[in-house]
Coordinates of C-alpha atoms in Angstrom, one line a residue:
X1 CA 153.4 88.2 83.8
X2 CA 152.6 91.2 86.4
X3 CA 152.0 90.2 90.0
X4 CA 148.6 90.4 90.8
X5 CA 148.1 93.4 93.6
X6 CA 145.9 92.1 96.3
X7 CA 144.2 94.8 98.8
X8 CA 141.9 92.7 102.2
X9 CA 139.9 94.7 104.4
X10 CA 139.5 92.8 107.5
X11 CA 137.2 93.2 110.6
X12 CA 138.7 90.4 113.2
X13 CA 136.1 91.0 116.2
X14 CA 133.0 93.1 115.8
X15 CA 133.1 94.8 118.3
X16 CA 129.5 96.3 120.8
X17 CA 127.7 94.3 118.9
X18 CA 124.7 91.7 119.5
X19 CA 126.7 88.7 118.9
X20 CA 130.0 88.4 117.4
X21 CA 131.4 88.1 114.3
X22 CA 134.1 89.5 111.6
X23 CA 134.1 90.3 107.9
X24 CA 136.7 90.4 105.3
X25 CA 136.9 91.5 102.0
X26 CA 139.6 90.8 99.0
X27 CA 140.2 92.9 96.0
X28 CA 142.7 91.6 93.7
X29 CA 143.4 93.9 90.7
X30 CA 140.9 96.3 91.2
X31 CA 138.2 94.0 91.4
X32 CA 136.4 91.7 94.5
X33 CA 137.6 88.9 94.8
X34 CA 135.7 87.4 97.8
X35 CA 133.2 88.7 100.9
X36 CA 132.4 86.8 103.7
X37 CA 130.6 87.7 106.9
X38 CA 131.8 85.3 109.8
X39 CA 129.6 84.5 112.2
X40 CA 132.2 82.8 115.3
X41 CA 129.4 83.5 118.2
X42 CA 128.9 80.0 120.1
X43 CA 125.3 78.4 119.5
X44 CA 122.6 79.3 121.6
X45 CA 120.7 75.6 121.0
X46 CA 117.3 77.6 122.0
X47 CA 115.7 74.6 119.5
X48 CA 117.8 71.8 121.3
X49 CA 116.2 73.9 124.7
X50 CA 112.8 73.7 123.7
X51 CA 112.8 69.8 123.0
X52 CA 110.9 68.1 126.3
X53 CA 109.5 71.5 127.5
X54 CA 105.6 71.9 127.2
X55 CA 104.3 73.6 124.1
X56 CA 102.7 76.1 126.5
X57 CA 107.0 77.2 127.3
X58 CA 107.6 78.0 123.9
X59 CA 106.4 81.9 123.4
X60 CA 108.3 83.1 126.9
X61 CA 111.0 80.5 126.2
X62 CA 111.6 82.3 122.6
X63 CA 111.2 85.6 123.5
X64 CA 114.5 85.6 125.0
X65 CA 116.0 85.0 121.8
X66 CA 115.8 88.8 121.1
X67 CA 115.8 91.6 123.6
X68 CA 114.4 93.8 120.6
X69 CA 112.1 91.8 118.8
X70 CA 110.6 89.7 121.6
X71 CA 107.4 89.9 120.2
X72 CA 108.0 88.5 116.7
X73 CA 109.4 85.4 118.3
X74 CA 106.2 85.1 121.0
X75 CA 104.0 85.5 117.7
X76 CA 105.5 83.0 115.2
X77 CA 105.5 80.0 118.6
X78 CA 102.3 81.4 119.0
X79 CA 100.7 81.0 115.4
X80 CA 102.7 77.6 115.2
X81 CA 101.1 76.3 118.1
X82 CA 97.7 77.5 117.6
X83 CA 98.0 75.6 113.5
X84 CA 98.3 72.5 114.8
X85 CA 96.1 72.3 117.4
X86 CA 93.3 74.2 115.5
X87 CA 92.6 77.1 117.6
X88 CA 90.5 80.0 116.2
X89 CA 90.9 83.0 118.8
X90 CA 88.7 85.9 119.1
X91 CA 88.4 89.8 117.4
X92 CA 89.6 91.1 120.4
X93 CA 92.9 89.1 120.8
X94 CA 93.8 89.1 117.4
X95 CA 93.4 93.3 118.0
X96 CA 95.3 92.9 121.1
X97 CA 98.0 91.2 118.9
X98 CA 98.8 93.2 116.5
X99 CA 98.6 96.0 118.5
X100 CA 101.3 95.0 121.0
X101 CA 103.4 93.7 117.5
X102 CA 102.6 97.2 116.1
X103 CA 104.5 98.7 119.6
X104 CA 107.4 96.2 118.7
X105 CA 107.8 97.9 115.1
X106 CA 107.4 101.7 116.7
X107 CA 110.2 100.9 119.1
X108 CA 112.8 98.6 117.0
X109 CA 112.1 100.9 113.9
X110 CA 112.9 103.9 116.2
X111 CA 115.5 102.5 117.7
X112 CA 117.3 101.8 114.4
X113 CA 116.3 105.0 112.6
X114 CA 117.3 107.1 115.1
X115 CA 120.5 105.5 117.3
X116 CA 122.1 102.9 115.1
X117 CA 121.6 104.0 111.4
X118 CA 120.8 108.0 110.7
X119 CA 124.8 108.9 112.2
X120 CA 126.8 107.3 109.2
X121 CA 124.4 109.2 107.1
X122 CA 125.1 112.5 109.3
X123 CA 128.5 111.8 109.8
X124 CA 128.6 111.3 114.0
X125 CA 130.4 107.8 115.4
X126 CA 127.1 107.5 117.3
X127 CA 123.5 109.2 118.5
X128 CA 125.2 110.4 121.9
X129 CA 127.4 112.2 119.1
X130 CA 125.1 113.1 117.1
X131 CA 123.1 114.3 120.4
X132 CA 125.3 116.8 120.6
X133 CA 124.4 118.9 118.0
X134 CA 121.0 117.5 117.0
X135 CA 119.2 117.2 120.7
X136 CA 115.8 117.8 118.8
X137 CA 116.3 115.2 116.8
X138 CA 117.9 112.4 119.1
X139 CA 115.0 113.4 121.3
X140 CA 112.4 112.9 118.9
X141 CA 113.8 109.0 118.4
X142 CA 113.3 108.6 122.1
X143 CA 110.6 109.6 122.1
X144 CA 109.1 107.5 119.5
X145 CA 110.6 104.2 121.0
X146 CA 108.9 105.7 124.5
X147 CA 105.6 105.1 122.8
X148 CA 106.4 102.0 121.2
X149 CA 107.2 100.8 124.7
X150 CA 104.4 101.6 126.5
X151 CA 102.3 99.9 124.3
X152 CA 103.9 97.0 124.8
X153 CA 103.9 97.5 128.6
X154 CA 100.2 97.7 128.6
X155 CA 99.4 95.2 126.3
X156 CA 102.6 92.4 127.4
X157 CA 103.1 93.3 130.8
X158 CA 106.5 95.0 130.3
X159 CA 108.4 95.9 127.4
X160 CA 111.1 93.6 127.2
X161 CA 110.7 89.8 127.1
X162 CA 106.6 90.4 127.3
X163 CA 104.8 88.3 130.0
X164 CA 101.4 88.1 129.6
X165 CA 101.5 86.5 126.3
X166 CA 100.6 83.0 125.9
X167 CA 99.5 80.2 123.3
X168 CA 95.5 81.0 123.0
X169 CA 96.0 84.8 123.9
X170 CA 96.6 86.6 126.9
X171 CA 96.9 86.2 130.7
X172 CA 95.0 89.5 131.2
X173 CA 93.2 91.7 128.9
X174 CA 93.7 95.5 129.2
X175 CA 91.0 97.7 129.6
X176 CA 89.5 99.7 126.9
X177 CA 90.4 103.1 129.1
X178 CA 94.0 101.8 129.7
X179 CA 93.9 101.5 125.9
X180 CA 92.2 105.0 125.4
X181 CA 94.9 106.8 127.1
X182 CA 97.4 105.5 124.9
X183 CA 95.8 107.2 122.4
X184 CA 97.2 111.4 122.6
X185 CA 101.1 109.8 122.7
X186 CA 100.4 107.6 119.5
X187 CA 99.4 110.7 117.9
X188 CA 101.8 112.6 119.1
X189 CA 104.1 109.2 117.8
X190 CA 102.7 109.6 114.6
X191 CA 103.4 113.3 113.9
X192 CA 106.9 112.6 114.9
X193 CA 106.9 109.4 112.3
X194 CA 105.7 111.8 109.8
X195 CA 108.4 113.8 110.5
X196 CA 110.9 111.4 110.0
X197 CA 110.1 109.8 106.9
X198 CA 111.0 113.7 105.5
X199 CA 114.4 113.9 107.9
X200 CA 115.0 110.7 106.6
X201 CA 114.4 111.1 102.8
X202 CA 116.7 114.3 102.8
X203 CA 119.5 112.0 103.5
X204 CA 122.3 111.7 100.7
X205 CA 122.1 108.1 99.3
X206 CA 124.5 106.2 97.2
X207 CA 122.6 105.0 94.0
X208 CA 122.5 101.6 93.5
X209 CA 120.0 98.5 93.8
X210 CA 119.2 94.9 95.4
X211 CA 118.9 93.0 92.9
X212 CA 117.5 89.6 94.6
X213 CA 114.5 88.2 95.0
X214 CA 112.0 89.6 97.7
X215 CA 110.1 87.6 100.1
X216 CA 107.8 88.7 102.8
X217 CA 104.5 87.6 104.4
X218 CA 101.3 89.0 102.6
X219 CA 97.5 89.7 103.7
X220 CA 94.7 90.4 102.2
X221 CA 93.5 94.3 102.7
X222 CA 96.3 94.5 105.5
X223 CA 99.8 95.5 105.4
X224 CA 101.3 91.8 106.7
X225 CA 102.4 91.9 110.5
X226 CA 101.2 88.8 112.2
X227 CA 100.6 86.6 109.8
X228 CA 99.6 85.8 106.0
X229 CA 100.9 84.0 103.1
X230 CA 104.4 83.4 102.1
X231 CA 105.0 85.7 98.7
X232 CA 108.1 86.7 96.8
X233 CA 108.1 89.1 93.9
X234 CA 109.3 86.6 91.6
X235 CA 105.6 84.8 91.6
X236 CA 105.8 82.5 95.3
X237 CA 102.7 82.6 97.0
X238 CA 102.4 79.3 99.5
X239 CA 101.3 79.3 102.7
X240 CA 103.7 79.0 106.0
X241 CA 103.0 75.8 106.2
X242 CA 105.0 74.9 102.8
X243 CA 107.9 77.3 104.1
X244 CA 110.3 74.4 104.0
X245 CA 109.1 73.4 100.7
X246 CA 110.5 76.8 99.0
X247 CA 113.5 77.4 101.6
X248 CA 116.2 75.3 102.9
X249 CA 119.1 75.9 105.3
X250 CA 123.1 75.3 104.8
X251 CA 125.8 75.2 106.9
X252 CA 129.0 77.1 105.8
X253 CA 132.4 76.5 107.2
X254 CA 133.0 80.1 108.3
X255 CA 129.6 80.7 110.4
X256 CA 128.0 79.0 112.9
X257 CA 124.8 80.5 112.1
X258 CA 123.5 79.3 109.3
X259 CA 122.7 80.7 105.9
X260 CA 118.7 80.4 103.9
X261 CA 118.2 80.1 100.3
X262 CA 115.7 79.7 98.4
X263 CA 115.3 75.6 97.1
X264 CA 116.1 76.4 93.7
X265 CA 119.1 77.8 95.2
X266 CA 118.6 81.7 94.9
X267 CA 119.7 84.5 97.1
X268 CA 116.8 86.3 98.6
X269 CA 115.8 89.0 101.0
X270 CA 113.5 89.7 103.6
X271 CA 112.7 92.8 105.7
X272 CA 111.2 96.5 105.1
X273 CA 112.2 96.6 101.1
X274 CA 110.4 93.7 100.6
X275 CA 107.4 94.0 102.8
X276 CA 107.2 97.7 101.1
X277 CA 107.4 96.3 97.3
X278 CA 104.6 93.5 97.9
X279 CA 102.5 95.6 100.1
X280 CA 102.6 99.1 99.6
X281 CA 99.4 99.1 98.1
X282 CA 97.9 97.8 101.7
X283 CA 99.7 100.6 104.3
X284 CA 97.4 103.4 105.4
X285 CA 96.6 106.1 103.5
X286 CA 98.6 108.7 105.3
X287 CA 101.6 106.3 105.2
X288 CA 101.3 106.4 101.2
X289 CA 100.7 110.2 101.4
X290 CA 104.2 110.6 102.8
X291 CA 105.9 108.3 101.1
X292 CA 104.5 109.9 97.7
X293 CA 105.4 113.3 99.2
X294 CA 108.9 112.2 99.4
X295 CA 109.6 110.3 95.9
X296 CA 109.6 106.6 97.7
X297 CA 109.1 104.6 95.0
X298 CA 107.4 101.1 94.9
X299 CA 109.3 98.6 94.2
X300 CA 112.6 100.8 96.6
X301 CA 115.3 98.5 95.9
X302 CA 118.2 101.3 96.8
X303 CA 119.0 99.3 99.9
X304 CA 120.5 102.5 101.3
X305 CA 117.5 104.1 101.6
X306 CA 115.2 101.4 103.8
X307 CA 115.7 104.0 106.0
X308 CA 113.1 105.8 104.6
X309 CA 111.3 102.4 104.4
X310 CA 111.2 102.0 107.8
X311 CA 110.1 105.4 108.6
X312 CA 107.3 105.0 106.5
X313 CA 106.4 102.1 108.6
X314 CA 106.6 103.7 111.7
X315 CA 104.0 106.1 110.2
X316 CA 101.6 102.8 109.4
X317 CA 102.3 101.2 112.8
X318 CA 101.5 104.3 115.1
X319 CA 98.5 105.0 112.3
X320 CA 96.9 101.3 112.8
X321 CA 97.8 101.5 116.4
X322 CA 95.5 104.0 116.5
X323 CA 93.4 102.2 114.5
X324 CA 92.8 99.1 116.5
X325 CA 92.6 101.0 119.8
X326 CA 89.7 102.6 118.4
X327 CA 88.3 99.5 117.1
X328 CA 89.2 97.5 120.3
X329 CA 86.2 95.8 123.2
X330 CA 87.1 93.6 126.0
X331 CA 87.2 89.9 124.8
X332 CA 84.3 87.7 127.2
X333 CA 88.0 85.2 128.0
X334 CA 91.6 86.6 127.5
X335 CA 92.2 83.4 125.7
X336 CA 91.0 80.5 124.2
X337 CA 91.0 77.0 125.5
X338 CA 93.9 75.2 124.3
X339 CA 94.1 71.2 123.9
X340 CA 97.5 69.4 122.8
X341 CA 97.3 67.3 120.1
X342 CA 100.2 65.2 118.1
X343 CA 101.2 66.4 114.8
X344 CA 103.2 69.5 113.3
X345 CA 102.9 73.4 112.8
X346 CA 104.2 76.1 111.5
X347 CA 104.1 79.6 112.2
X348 CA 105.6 82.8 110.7
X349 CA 105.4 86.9 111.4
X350 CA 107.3 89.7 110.1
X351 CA 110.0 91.1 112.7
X352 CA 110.9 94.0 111.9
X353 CA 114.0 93.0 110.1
X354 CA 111.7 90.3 108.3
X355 CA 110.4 87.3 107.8
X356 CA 111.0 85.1 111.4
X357 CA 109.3 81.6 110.7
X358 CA 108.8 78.9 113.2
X359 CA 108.1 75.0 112.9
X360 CA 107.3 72.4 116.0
X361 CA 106.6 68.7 116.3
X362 CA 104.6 67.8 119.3
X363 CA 103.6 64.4 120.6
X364 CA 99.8 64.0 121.6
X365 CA 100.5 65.5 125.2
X366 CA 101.7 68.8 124.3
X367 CA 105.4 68.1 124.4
X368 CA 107.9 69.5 121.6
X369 CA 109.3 67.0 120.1
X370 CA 111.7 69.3 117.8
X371 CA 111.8 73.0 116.9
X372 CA 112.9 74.8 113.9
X373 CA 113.4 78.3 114.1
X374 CA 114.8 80.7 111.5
X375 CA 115.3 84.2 112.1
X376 CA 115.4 87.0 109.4
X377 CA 118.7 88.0 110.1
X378 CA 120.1 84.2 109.1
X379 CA 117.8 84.5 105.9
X380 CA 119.3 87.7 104.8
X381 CA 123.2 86.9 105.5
X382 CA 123.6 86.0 101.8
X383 CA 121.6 89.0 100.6
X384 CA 124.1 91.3 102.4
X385 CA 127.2 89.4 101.5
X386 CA 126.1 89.9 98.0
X387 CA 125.4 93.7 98.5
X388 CA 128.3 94.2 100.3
X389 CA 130.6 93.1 97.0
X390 CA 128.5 95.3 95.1
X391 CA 128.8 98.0 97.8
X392 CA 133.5 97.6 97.3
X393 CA 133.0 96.6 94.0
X394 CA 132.1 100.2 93.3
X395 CA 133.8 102.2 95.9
X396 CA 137.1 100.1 96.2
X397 CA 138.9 103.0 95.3
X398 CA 138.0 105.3 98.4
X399 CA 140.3 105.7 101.1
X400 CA 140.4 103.4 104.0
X401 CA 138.5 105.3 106.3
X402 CA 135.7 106.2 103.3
X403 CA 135.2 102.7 102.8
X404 CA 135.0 101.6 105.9
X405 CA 132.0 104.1 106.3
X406 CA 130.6 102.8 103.2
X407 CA 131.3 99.3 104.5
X408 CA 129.7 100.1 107.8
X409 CA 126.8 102.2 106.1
X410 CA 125.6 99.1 103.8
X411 CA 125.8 96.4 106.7
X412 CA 123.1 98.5 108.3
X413 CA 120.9 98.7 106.0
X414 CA 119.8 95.1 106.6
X415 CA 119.3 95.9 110.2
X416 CA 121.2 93.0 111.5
X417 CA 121.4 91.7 115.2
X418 CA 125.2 92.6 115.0
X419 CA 124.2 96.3 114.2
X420 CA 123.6 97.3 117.9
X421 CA 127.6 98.5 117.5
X422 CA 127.7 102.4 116.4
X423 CA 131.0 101.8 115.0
X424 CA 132.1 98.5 114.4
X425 CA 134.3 97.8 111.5
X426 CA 138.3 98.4 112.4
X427 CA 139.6 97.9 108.9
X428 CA 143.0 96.5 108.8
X429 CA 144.4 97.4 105.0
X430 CA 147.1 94.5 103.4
X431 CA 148.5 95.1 100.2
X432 CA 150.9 93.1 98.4

C-alpha cells in the first residue's frame, strides 16, 4: 500500500488584519482533505456589555463594533428597539436613514473595491502599489469613499462611530440646503460608480459558482437596506422577528467566533450576491442599465466577481442618495417619543457584507436584559470555508505563490472583517 502524500498550506497569524485569525488547508493525494478558518481573536463580550445599560446606549454602544460599518450596527439596535416598544417614526427620518446607510454602502463598497480587493485582480500587493501606476484609478476610489463620508458627516455627525443617531431618530435634523449641496459630489459619485462597475467587469475571473443557499433582507418596490423581510432563494420568507426560528448558532473548537447555519442545518450566505439575486429586480434603473451593459447576470453566483456586485451597488446607493435628497423636508421633531416597555425585539439591516441581525430583552424600565447580536461576517464563515475547498480543490496544483493568490483572492470575495490586510496569507508548504 503506497503512502498517502499529504501537502498543508498554513497561515499561522493573519497578519494587518481587523482581528486575528489563521487558516489551514490539507490535500492528501491530490484532493482536500480539510479547511478551516480559525478565528483565535479574544471575545469582545459587546452583548455581555450591553446587559444593565439603558436601551437608549445600545446604537452608540454598537457602533463601535465596526469602524466601517457603524451604521448597520446603529440601525439593526435601532429597528430592535423601536419593535418592541411600538414606535412608528416619520417620512422624513426614515429618509434621513437610509440616506446616511446609503453613505455607509458608497464608502465600505469603495473602500473594498478599490483598496482591499481590485489589486489581486491587477496583480499589486496593495492600492499604494497599485497607486503607482494607476493614480487615476486609486483616485477615483477615494474619491468615492470621500462622498460616502460626507454624507455620513452631515447626516450622523461624523463619519466614524456616527453621533447623532438615536432610538426614535436623530438628535438634529440637517437642513434641506445642507442636503442640497450634497447633491453635484453624489453625481459626480455616481458617474465614477458607473465607471467602475465597467473597470470592474473587465477583470479576469476564475469560473466557478456558490452553490449555497442565499439569504438577504427583502422589500417591497425597494432594493432592501434598512429593513424588510427575511428571504432566501430556497423559498424562506419570515419576518426578523422569526430570525432565530430559521437560524441557529454553534460553537466550534477552533474559533472563538461563532459559526450560523441555517436550522435544518444548511450552509448559507449573505451579502452583495445574495441581495443582487433576490433583488435585482428592485435597484434603479440605471443600476440595471449597467449591469446589463456588462453581462451581470441575475442570479451571479461566480463569487469572484461580487466585485462587480458591489460596484453595481455603489451605482444604486449614490442613484437613491440622490433620490431621497430630492425627495427629503425637515421632519416637525428629529425623533419620536420613545417609552420603555418589557418584552423582546428584534432588528435586522443589510451591512454591506450582509445580513447583521440584532435581538434584545428589556425589563419594563428600558433596561437590556440580554443581547444577541450576529454579524454577517460570523454568518458567512461556513460559506467561505466551503468555497475556499472548492477554490484548492481546483487549483491545488499551482505553485505556492499562485495559490496563495488564489487563496487570498477567494477570502475576499466575502469581504470579511479580517480583509483590511492587502496581503495576508504567508503559506508555509509541508509535504510528506
Amino acid at each position: 500500500m503506497s503512502t498517502p502524500t499529504r501537502r498543508t498550506i498554513k497561515t499561522d497569524y493573519l497578519a494587518r488584519v481587523e482581528g486575528e485569525g489563521a487558516m489551514s488547508v490539507r490535500i492528501v493525494d491530490g484532493r482536500v482533505d480539510e479547511v478551516e478558518l480559525r478565528i483565535f481573536e479574544p471575545p469582545r463580550f459587546f452583548e455581555a456589555l450591553l446587559r444593565g445599560r439603558s436601551f437608549l446606549e445600545a446604537p452608540d454602544i454598537t457602533s463601535r463594533i465596526c469602524g466601517i460599518c457603524p451604521v448597520a450596527y446603529q440601525m439593526s439596535s435601532i429597528n430592535a428597539m423601536e419593535d418592541l416598544c411600538g414606535v412608528e417614526v416619520s417620512e422624513p427620518i426614515r429618509i434621513l436613514r437610509r440616506l446616511l446607510y446609503c453613505g455607509e454602502w458608497i464608502e465600505s463598497h469603495a473602500l473594498h473595491v478599490y483598496m482591499l480587493h481590485a489589486p489581486d485582480f491587477l496583480g499589486y500587493a496593495g492600492a499604494v502599489e497599485m497607486a503607482r501606476e494607476h493614480a487615476d484609478v486609486v483616485q477615483r476610489g477615494l474619491s468615492l469613499k470621500k462622498t460616502g463620508n460626507e454624507l455620513m458627516i452631515v447626516i450622523g455627525g461624523r463619519e466614524i462611530h456616527p453621533v447623532n443617531v438615536k432610538v426614535g431618530g436623530f438628535y438634529r435634523a440637517p437642513r434641506k440646503r445642507e442636503l442640497r449641496e450634497l447633491v453635484e459630489p453624489l453625481e459626480r459619485a455616481r458617474e465614477a460608480a458607473l465607471e467602475t462597475v465597467r473597470w470592474t467587469a473587465g477583470f479576469e475571473f476564475p469560473e466557478r459558482a456558490v452553490e449555497c443557499e442565499l439569504v438577504s433582507l427583502a422589500e417591497q418596490g425597494a432594493y432592501a437596506i434598512e429593513s424588510g423581510r427575511v428571504v432566501s432563494d430556497r423559498g424562506l420568507d419570515v419576518g426578523v422577528e422569526d430570525y432565530d426560528g430559521h437560524f441557529f448558532e454553534e460553537h466550534v473548537e477552533r474559533s472563538n467566533a461563532l459559526h450560523s447555519r441555517r436550522a435544518d442545518g444548511v450552509t448559507y450566505l449573505c451579502g452583495p450576491l445574495a441581495r443582487y439575486a433576490l433583488s435585482a429586480d428592485r435597484l434603479s434603473p440605471l443600476a440595471r442599465e449597467v449591469a446589463g451593459e456588462v453581462g451581470l447576470e441575475v442570479p451571479c453566483r461566480d463569487a469572484f466577481r461580487s466585485i462587480v456586485v458591489r460596484s453595481v451597488e455603489l451605482v444604486y446607493a449614490c442613484d437613491e442618495a440622490l433620490r431621497l435628497i430630492g425627495e427629503y423636508e425637515e421632519p416637525d421633531a428629529p425623533a419620536a417619543e420613545v417609552e420603555p416597555r418589557a418584552g423582546v425585539g428584534h432588528g435586522a439591516t443589510e451591512a454591506p457584507r450582509g445580513l447583521l441581525y440584532h435581538r434584545y430583552e428589556l425589563d419594563a424600565d428600558g433596561t437590556i436584559l440580554d443581547a444577541k447580536i450576529v454579524p454577517p461576517t460570523s454568518q458567512n464563515q461556513l460559506a467561505i470555508e466551503e468555497d475556499l475547498r472548492q477554490v484548492v480543490d481546483r487549483y491545488h496544483e499551482l505553485t505556492d505563490d499562485d495559490l496563495r493568490h488564489v487563496c487570498e483572492q477567494a477570502i475576499r470575495n466575502f469581504d470579511p472583517c479580517i480583509s483590511c490586510a492587502t496581503h495576508f496569507l504567508d503559506l508555509k508548504i509541508v509535504r510528506e
